[in-house]
Amino acid sequence: MLPKHSLSSAPAFQPSQIVCLEHGSSRLYAEVVQVAEPRQVCWVRPLALVENDSAIAVEAPPELHDLRQGSDLLLPIALFRLAIDTEVMPVLSHLYAEDDSITSKAGQTKHQYLSQFVRQVCLAHRSLFTSASA
């Protein structure tokens, strides 16, 4: 689901703010590094990917993937919204806790989870990527 703002009313993100990119039942939390206003893109440093986080998905708890050592991303501003403190604090608490449960499933690396998520977002919002690269 795309945030409810248009490109002309894109939010004014500041460096070090935590933003969220939602797609399906997944959320990518990232730290803003820089915003390129003329191109309407945001350089972000991924922190965590929360998958299967749906209020109705009782049978499978959400999966948390630590992306702090991954690659930075440059994506259209319109995809992001500011993360709310009450939603991001539990995620950050889990990231910084010494908890072995934040490991990826066998066979998939953190990079693969992030790559798959970004690919899905790109396919779902092609028009934003076409206008961002023009």
GROMACS .gro file of N, CA and C in nm, residues 3-13 37 40 76-81:
model
   57
    3PRO      N    1   0.180   0.519   0.061
    3PRO     CA    2   0.138   0.627   0.150
    3PRO      C    3   0.046   0.724   0.077
    4LYS      N    4  -0.034   0.799   0.153
    4LYS     CA    5  -0.139   0.883   0.096
    4LYS      C    6  -0.092   1.021   0.051
    5HIS      N    7   0.033   1.038   0.015
    5HIS     CA    8   0.079   1.167  -0.035
    5HIS      C    9   0.123   1.152  -0.180
    6SER      N   10   0.115   1.261  -0.252
    6SER     CA   11   0.160   1.259  -0.391
    6SER      C   12   0.304   1.307  -0.396
    7LEU      N   13   0.364   1.301  -0.515
    7LEU     CA   14   0.502   1.346  -0.529
    7LEU      C   15   0.515   1.494  -0.495
    8SER      N   16   0.414   1.574  -0.528
    8SER     CA   17   0.422   1.716  -0.500
    8SER      C   18   0.413   1.746  -0.350
    9SER      N   19   0.354   1.657  -0.273
    9SER     CA   20   0.344   1.677  -0.130
    9SER      C   21   0.425   1.572  -0.054
   10ALA      N   22   0.537   1.532  -0.112
   10ALA     CA   23   0.622   1.432  -0.050
   10ALA      C   24   0.670   1.483   0.086
   11PRO      N   25   0.680   1.394   0.183
   11PRO     CA   26   0.723   1.436   0.316
   11PRO      C   27   0.867   1.487   0.315
   12ALA      N   28   0.897   1.579   0.404
   12ALA     CA   29   1.032   1.634   0.414
   12ALA      C   30   1.109   1.553   0.517
   13PHE      N   31   1.170   1.445   0.473
   13PHE     CA   32   1.248   1.361   0.564
   13PHE      C   33   1.381   1.429   0.594
   37GLU      N   34   1.597   1.601  -0.320
   37GLU     CA   35   1.469   1.665  -0.351
   37GLU      C   36   1.441   1.677  -0.501
   40GLN      N   37   1.340   1.350  -0.622
   40GLN     CA   38   1.237   1.288  -0.538
   40GLN      C   39   1.275   1.146  -0.497
   76PRO      N   40   1.236   0.596  -0.452
   76PRO     CA   41   1.148   0.713  -0.456
   76PRO      C   42   1.092   0.748  -0.317
   77ILE      N   43   1.092   0.877  -0.287
   77ILE     CA   44   1.041   0.926  -0.159
   77ILE      C   45   0.896   0.882  -0.136
   78ALA      N   46   0.818   0.879  -0.242
   78ALA     CA   47   0.675   0.850  -0.230
   78ALA      C   48   0.646   0.712  -0.171
   79LEU      N   49   0.744   0.624  -0.171
   79LEU     CA   50   0.724   0.490  -0.116
   79LEU      C   51   0.728   0.488   0.037
   80PHE      N   52   0.788   0.590   0.096
   80PHE     CA   53   0.814   0.589   0.240
   80PHE      C   54   0.715   0.674   0.319
   81ARG      N   55   0.707   0.640   0.446
   81ARG     CA   56   0.637   0.722   0.545
   81ARG      C   57   0.725   0.722   0.670
   0.00000   0.00000   0.00000
